[in-house]
Short mmCIF file of C-alpha atoms in Angstrom, two decimals:
data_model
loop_
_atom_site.label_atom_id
_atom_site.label_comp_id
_atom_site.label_asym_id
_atom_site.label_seq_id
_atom_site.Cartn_x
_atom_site.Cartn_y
_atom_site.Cartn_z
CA UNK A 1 71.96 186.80 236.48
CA UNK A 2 75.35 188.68 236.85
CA UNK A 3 77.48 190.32 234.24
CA UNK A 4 79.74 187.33 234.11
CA UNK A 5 76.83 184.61 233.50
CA UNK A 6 75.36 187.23 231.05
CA UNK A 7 78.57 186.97 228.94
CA UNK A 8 79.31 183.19 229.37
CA UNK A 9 75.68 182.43 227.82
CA UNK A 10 76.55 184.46 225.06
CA UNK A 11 79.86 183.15 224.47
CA UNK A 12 77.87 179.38 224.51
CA UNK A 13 75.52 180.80 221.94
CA UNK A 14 78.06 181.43 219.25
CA UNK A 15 80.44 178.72 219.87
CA UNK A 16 78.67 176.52 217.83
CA UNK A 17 78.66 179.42 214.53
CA UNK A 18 82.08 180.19 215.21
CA UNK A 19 83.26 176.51 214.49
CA UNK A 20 81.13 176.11 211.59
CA UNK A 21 82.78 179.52 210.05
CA UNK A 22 86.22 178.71 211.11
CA UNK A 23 85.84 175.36 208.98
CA UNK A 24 83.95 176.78 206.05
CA UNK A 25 86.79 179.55 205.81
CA UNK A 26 89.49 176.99 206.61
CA UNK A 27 88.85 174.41 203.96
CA UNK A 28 88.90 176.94 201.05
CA UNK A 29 90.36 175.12 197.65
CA UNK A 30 90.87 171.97 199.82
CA UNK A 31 88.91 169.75 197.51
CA UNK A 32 87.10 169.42 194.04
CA UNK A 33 83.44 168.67 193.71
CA UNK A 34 84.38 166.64 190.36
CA UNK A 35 87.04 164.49 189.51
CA UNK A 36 88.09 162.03 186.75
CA UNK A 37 88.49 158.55 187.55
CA UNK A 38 91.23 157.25 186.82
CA UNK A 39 93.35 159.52 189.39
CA UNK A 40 90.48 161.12 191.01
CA UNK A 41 92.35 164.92 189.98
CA UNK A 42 90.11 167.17 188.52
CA UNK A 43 89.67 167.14 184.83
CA UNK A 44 90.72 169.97 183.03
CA UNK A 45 87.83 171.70 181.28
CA UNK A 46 85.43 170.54 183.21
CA UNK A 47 83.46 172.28 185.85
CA UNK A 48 80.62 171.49 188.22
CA UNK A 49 77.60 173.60 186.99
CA UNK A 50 75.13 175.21 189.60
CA UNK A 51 71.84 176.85 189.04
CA UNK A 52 71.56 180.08 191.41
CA UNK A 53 68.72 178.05 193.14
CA UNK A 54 71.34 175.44 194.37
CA UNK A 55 73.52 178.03 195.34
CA UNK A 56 70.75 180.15 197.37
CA UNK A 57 70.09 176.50 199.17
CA UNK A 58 73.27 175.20 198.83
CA UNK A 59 74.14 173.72 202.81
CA UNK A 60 70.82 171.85 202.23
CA UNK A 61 71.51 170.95 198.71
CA UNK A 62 75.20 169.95 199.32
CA UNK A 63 73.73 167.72 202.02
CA UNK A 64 71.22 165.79 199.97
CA UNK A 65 73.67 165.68 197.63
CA UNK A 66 76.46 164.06 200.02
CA UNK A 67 73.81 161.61 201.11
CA UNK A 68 72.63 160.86 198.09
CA UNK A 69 76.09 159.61 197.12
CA UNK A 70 76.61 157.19 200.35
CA UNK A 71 76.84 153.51 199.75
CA UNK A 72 73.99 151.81 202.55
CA UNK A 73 77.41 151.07 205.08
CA UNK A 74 78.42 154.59 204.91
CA UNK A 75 74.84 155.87 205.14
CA UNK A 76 74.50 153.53 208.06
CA UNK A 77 77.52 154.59 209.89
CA UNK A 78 77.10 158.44 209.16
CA UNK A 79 74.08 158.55 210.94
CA UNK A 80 75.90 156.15 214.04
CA UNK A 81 78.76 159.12 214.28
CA UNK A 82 76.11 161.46 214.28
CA UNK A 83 74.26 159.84 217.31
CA UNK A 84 77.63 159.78 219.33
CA UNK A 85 78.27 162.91 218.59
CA UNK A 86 74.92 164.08 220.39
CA UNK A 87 74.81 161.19 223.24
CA UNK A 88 78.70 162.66 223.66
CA UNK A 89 77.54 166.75 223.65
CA UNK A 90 74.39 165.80 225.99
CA UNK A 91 77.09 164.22 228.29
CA UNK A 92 79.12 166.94 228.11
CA UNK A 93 76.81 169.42 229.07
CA UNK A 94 74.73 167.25 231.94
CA UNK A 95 73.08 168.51 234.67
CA UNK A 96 73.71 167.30 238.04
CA UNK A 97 70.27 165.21 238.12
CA UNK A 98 71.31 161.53 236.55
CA UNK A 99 67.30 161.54 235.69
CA UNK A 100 67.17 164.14 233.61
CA UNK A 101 70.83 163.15 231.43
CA UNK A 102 69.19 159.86 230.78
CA UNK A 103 65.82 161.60 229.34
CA UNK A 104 68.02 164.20 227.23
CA UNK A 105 70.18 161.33 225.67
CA UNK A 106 67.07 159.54 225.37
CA UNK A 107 65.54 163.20 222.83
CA UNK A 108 68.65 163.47 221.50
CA UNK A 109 68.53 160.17 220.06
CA UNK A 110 64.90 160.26 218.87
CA UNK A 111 65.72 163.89 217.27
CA UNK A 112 68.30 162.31 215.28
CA UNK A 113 66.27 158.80 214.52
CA UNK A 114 63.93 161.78 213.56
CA UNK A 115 66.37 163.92 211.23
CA UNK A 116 67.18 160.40 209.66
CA UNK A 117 63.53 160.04 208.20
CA UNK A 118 63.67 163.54 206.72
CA UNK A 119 66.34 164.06 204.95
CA UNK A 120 66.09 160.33 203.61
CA UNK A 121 62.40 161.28 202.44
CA UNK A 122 63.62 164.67 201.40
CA UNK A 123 66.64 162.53 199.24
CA UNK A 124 64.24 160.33 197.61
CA UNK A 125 60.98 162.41 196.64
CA UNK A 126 61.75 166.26 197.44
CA UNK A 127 61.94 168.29 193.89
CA UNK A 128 64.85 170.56 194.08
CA UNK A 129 67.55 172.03 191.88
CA UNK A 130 70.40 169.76 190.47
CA UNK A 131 74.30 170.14 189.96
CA UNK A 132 75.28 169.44 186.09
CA UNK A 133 78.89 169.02 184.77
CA UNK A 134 79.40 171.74 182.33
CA UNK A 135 82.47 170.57 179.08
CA UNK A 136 84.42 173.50 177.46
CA UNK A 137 84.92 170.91 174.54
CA UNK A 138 81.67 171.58 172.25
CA UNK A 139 82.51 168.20 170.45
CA UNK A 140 82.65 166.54 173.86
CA UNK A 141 79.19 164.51 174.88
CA UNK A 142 78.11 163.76 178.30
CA UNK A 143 76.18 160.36 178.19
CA UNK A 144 74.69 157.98 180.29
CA UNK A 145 74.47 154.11 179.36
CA UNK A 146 72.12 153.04 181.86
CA UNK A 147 68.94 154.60 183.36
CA UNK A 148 64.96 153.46 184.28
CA UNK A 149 61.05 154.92 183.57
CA UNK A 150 58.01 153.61 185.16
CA UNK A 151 58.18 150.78 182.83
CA UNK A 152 60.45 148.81 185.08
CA UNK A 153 57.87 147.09 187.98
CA UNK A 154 61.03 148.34 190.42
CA UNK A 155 60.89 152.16 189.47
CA UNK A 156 59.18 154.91 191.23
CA UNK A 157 55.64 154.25 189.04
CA UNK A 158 55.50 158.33 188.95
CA UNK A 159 58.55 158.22 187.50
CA UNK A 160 57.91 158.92 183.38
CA UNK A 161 59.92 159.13 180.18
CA UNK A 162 59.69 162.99 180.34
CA UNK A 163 60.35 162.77 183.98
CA UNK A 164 63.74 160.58 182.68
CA UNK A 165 64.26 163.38 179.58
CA UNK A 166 63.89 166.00 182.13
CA UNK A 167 66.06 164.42 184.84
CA UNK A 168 69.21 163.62 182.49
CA UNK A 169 69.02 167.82 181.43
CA UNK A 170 68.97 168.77 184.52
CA UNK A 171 71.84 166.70 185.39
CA UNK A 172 73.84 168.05 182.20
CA UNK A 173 73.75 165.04 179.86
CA UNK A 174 73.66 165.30 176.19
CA UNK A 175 72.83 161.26 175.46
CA UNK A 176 70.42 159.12 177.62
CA UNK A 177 70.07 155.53 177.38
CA UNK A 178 66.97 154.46 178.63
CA UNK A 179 67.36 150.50 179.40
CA UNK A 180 64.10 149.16 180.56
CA UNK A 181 63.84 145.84 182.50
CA UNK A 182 63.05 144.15 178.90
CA UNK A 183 60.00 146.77 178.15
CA UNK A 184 60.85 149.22 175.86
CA UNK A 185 57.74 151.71 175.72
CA UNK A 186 59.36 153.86 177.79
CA UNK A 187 62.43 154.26 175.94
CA UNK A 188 59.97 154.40 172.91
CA UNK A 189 58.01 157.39 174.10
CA UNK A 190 61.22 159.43 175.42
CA UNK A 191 62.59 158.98 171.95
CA UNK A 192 59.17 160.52 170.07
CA UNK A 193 60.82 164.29 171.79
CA UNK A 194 64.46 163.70 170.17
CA UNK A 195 65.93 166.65 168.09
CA UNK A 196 66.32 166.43 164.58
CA UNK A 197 70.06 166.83 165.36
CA UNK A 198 71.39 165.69 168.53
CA UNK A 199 73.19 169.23 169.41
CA UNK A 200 69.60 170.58 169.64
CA UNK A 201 68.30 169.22 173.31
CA UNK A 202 68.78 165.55 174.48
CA UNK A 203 68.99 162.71 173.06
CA UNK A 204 67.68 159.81 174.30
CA UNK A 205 68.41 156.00 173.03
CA UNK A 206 67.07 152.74 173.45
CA UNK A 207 68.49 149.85 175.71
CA UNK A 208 67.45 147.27 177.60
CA UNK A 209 68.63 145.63 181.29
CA UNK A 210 68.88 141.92 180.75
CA UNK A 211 70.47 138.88 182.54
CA UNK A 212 73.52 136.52 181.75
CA UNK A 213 74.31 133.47 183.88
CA UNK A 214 70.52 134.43 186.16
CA UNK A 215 73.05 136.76 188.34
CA UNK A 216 75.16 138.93 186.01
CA UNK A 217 72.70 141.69 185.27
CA UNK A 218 73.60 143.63 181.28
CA UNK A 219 72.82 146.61 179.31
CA UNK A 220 72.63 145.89 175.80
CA UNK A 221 72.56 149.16 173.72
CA UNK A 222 69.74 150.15 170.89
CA UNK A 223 67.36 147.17 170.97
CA UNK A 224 64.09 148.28 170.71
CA UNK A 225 60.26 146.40 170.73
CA UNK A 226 61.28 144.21 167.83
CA UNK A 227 64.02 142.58 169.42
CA UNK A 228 61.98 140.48 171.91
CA UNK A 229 62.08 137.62 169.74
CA UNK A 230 65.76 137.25 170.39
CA UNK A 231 65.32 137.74 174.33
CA UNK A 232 63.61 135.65 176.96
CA UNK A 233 61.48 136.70 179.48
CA UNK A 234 64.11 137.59 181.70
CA UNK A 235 66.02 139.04 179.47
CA UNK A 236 68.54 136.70 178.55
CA UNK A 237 69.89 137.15 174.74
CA UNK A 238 69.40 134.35 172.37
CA UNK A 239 71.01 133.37 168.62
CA UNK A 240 68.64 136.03 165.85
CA UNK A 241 68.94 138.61 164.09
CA UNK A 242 68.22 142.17 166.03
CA UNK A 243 67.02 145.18 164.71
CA UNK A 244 70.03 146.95 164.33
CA UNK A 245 71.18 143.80 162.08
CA UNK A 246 74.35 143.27 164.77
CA UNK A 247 75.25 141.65 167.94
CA UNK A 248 74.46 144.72 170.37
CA UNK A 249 76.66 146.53 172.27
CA UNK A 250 76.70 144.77 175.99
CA UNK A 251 77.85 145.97 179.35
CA UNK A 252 78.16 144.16 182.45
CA UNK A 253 75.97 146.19 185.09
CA UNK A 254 76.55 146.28 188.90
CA UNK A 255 75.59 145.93 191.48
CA UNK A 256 76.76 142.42 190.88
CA UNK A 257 77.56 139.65 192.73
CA UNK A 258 79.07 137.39 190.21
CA UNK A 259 81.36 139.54 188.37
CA UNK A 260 83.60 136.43 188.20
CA UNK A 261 81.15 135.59 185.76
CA UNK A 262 83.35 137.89 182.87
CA UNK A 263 84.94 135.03 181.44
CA UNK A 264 86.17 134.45 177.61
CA UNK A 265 83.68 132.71 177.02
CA UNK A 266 81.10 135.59 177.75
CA UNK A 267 83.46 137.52 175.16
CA UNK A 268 82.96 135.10 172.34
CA UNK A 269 79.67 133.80 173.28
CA UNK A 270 76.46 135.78 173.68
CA UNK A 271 75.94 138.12 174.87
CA UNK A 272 79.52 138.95 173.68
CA UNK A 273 80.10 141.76 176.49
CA UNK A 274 82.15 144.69 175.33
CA UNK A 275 81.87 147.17 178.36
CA UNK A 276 81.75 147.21 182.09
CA UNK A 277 80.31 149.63 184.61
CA UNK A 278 82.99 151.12 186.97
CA UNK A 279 80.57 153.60 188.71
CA UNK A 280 76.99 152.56 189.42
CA UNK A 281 75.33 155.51 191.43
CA UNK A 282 72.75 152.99 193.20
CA UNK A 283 73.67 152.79 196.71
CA UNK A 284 74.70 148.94 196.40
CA UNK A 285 76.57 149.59 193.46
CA UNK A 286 78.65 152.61 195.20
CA UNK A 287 79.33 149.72 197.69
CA UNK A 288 80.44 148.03 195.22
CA UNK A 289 83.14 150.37 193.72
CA UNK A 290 84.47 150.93 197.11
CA UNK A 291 85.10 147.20 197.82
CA UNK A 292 86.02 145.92 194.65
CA UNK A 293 87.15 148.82 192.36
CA UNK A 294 90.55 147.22 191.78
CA UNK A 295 88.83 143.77 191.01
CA UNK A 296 86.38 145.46 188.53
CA UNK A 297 89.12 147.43 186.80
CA UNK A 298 91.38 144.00 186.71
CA UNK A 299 88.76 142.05 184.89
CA UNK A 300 88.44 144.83 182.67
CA UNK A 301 91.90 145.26 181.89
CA UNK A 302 92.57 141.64 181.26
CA UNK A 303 89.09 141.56 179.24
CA UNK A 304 89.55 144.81 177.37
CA UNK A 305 86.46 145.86 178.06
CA UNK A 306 85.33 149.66 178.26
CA UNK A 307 84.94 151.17 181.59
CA UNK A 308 81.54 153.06 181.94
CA UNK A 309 79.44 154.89 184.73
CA UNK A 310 75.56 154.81 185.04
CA UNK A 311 73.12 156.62 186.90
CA UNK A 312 70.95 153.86 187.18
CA UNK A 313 68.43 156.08 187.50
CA UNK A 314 64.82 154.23 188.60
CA UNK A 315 63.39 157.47 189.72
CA UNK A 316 64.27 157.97 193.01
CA UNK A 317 66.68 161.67 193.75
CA UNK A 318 68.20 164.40 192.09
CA UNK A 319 72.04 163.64 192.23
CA UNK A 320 74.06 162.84 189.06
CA UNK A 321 76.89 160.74 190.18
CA UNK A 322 78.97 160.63 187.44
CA UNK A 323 79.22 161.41 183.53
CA UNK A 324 80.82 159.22 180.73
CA UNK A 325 82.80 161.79 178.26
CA UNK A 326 83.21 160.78 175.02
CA UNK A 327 84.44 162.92 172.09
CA UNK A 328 83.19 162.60 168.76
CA UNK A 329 83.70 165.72 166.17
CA UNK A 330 80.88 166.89 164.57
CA UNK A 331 78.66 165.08 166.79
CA UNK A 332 76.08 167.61 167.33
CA UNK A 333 74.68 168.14 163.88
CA UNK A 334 74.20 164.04 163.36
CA UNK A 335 70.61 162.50 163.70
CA UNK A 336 70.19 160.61 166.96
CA UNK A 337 70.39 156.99 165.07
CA UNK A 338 73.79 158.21 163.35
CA UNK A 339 75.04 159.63 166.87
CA UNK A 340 74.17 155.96 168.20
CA UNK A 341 76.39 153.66 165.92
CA UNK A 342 79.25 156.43 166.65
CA UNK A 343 78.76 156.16 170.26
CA UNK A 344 78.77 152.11 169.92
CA UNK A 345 82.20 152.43 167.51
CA UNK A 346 84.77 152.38 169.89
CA UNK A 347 82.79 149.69 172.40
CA UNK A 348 82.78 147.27 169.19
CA UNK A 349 86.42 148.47 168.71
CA UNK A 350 87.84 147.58 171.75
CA UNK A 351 89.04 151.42 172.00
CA UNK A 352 88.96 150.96 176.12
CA UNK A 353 90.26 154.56 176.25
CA UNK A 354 87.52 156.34 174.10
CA UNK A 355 85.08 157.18 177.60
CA UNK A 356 86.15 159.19 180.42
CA UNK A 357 84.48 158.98 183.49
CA UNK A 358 84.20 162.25 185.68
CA UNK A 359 82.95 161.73 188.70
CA UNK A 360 81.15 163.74 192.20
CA UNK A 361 83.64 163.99 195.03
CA UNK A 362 82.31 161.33 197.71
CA UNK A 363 83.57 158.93 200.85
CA UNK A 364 85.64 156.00 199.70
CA UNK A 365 85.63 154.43 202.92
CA UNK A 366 84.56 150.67 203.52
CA UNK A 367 85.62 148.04 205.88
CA UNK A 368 86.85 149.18 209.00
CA UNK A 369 87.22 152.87 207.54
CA UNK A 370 82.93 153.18 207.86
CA UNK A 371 83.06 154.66 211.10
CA UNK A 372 85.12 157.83 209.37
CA UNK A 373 82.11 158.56 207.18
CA UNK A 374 80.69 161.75 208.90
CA UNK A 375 84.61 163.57 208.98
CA UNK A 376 85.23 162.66 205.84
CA UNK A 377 81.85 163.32 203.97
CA UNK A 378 82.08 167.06 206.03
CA UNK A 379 85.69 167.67 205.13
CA UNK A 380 85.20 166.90 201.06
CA UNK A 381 81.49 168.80 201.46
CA UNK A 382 82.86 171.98 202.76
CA UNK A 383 85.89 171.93 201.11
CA UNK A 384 84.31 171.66 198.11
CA UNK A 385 82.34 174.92 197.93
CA UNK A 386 82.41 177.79 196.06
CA UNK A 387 83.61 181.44 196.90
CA UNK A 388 79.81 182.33 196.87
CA UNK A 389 78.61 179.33 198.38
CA UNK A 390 80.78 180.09 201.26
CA UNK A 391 79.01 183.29 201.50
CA UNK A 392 76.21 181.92 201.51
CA UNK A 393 77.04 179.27 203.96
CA UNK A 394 77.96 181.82 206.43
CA UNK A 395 74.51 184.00 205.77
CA UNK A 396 72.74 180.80 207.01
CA UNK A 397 74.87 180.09 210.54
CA UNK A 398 74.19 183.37 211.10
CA UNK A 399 71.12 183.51 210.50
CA UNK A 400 70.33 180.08 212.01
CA UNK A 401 72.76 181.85 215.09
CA UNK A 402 70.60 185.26 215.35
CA UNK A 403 67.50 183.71 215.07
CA UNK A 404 67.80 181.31 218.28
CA UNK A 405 67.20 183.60 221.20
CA UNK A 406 64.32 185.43 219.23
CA UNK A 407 62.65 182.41 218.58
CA UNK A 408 63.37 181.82 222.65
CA UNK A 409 61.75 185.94 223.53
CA UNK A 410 58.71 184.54 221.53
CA UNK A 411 57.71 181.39 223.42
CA UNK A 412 58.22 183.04 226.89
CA UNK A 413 56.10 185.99 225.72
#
């Protein structure tokens, strides 16, 4: 090998680290990891909260993250750019033997078919550290109307009320609604650990996931065991009197396909629906909010009905992917059932304005916009980092980088 090949080799080897430092540098400050809404700006006094375990991990947990926060098109079409991208680098770099291209393209697709099944597994079951949203506001509360336990036959069965309780403070909540396919031990059982004042640790609150019209799926807020005589087996409401001695609080869910279904008369007939979810962080219902975000915020508008995001949390990852804010003085010294009827106030109201939704930085893409996914999921990942996750960004390509030709030097010795 001559001097010249010697240095070209070389110069191959840390084309690829280059790159990937030029962009991490590059996009510094270009996004926000979080962002409100209704502008998607960030929201002042607010901040994305990372344990030093995220950060140490962070390109791995900024990737799970990112996927975890793809609608099934964009997931679909992320992992379609990725496969051109590698058919279009094995081309690139072919030998002269049309054989052996056809064999490499052929690897290069399996290790990406490959990659697929990990980091989809490692989305879904893999234990690792969570990103929180952190409020400088103490009388601010970070709740979530709408999540699962093992109590729902469509939940990860592994998946318990502690599990939820331990999920939701991991994820920086304050509030938890647990809403049950019309079971309620689970929400019953969470609620057994609830401070004596909700300030103390989280607070979790009974709900249930019903049905209106067979399609329109609903959360109705603080029912508990007793109020099965005033629901069907599906989970349709019915003319009684409830526990909590009121109509209950009621918000359309999505994914949906007949949000149509929101008429006037679901307003002044049961179940008398009083919110609406904007952001649903189940794949289908991202989908959802990408195609018909101006339809869902329409029927809101014209319904005055409160806009609301859910994690709609069955068990399954550890990405939060967004947080309702709601402020409510004093809120943190106030028993859990006293923090409840507060929380329902404005709802009942019709204060539409009372809940802010802050939400994770993700692809907006749908329609012919999919195949963007991969630029635009790498451009708001990396421009969303830190100063030290940056650092630690470029520890890893360099690492990764270094440790290449060693790994080589071993397998020929």
């Amino acid at each position: 090998m001559t001097w010249r090949s010697a240095i070209n080799n070389r110069l191959r080897r840390v084309t690829l680290p280059l790159v990937f430092s030029v962009l991490v540098l590059a996009l510094i400050g270009r996004t926000s990891s979080i962002v409100d809404s209704r502008d998607n700006w960030p929201l002042p006094g607010t901040s994305l909260g990372l344990p030093v375990s995220y950060v140490a991990m962070s390109p791995i947990s900024r990737l799970l993250d990112a996927l975890s926060l793809l609608s099934i098109p964009q997931t679909i079409w992320l992992f379609v750019g990725v496969t051109l991208v590698v058919i279009g680098t094995t081309i690139a770099t072919r030998g002269r033997s049309t054989r052996r291209l056809a064999v490499r393209v052929a690897v290069g697709i399996g290790l990406v078919i490959g990659a697929v099944a990990i980091l989809e597994s490692s989305v879904i079951f893999i234990p690792r550290p969570m990103a929180n949203l952190r409020v400088e506001d103490s009388e601010t509360l970070r709740i979530d109307f709408h999540s699962h336990t093992n109590a729902s036959k469509d939940a990860n069965q592994r998946f318990t009320p502690e599990d939820n309780r331990e999920w939701h403070r991991a994820g920086g909540f304050d509030v938890a609604y647990i809403s049950d396919h019309v079971r309620f031990a689970g929400a019953a059982d969470a609620m057994k650990k609830n401070p004596a004042k909700a300030g103390d640790s989280l607070t979790v609150l009974s709900a249930v996931e019903g049905r209106y019209h067979k399609i329109l799926s609903t959360v109705m807020l603080r029912l508990v065991q007793a109020d099965t005589a005033v629901l069907d087996g599906k989970g349709h409401l019915h003319e009684g009197t409830t526990s909590i001695g009121t109509t209950p609080v009621t918000i359309v869910a999505i994914p949906n396909g007949n949000i149509d279904s929101v008429t006037a008369e679901s307003l002044d007939s049961l179940p008398h629906f009083v919110g609406m979810e904007l952001v649903d962080a189940a794949p289908r219902g991202l989908g959802q909010l990408d195609r018909e975000e101006n339809k869902i915020r329409r029927i809101a508008s014209d319904r005055h009905l409160m806009l609301v995001s859910s994690s709609n949390n069955h068990g399954w990852g550890r990405t939060v992917a967004a947080w309702n804010l709601m402020t409510i003085p004093g809120w943190r010294s106030l028993r859990p059932d006293s923090l409840a009827v507060l929380i329902e106030q404005p709802f009942r109201t019709q204060q539409t304005n009372a809940v802010t939704i802050v939400k994770r930085l993700r692809p907006r893409n749908h329609g012919l916009s999919l195949p963007f996914t991969l630029p635009v999921m790498l451009y708001q990942t990396i421009g969303s980092l830190t100063f030290v996750e940056r650092g630690v960004w470029l520890l890893w390509i360099w690492a990764i980088a270094l440790a290449q030709p060693l790994l080589k030097r071993t397998k020929v010795a």
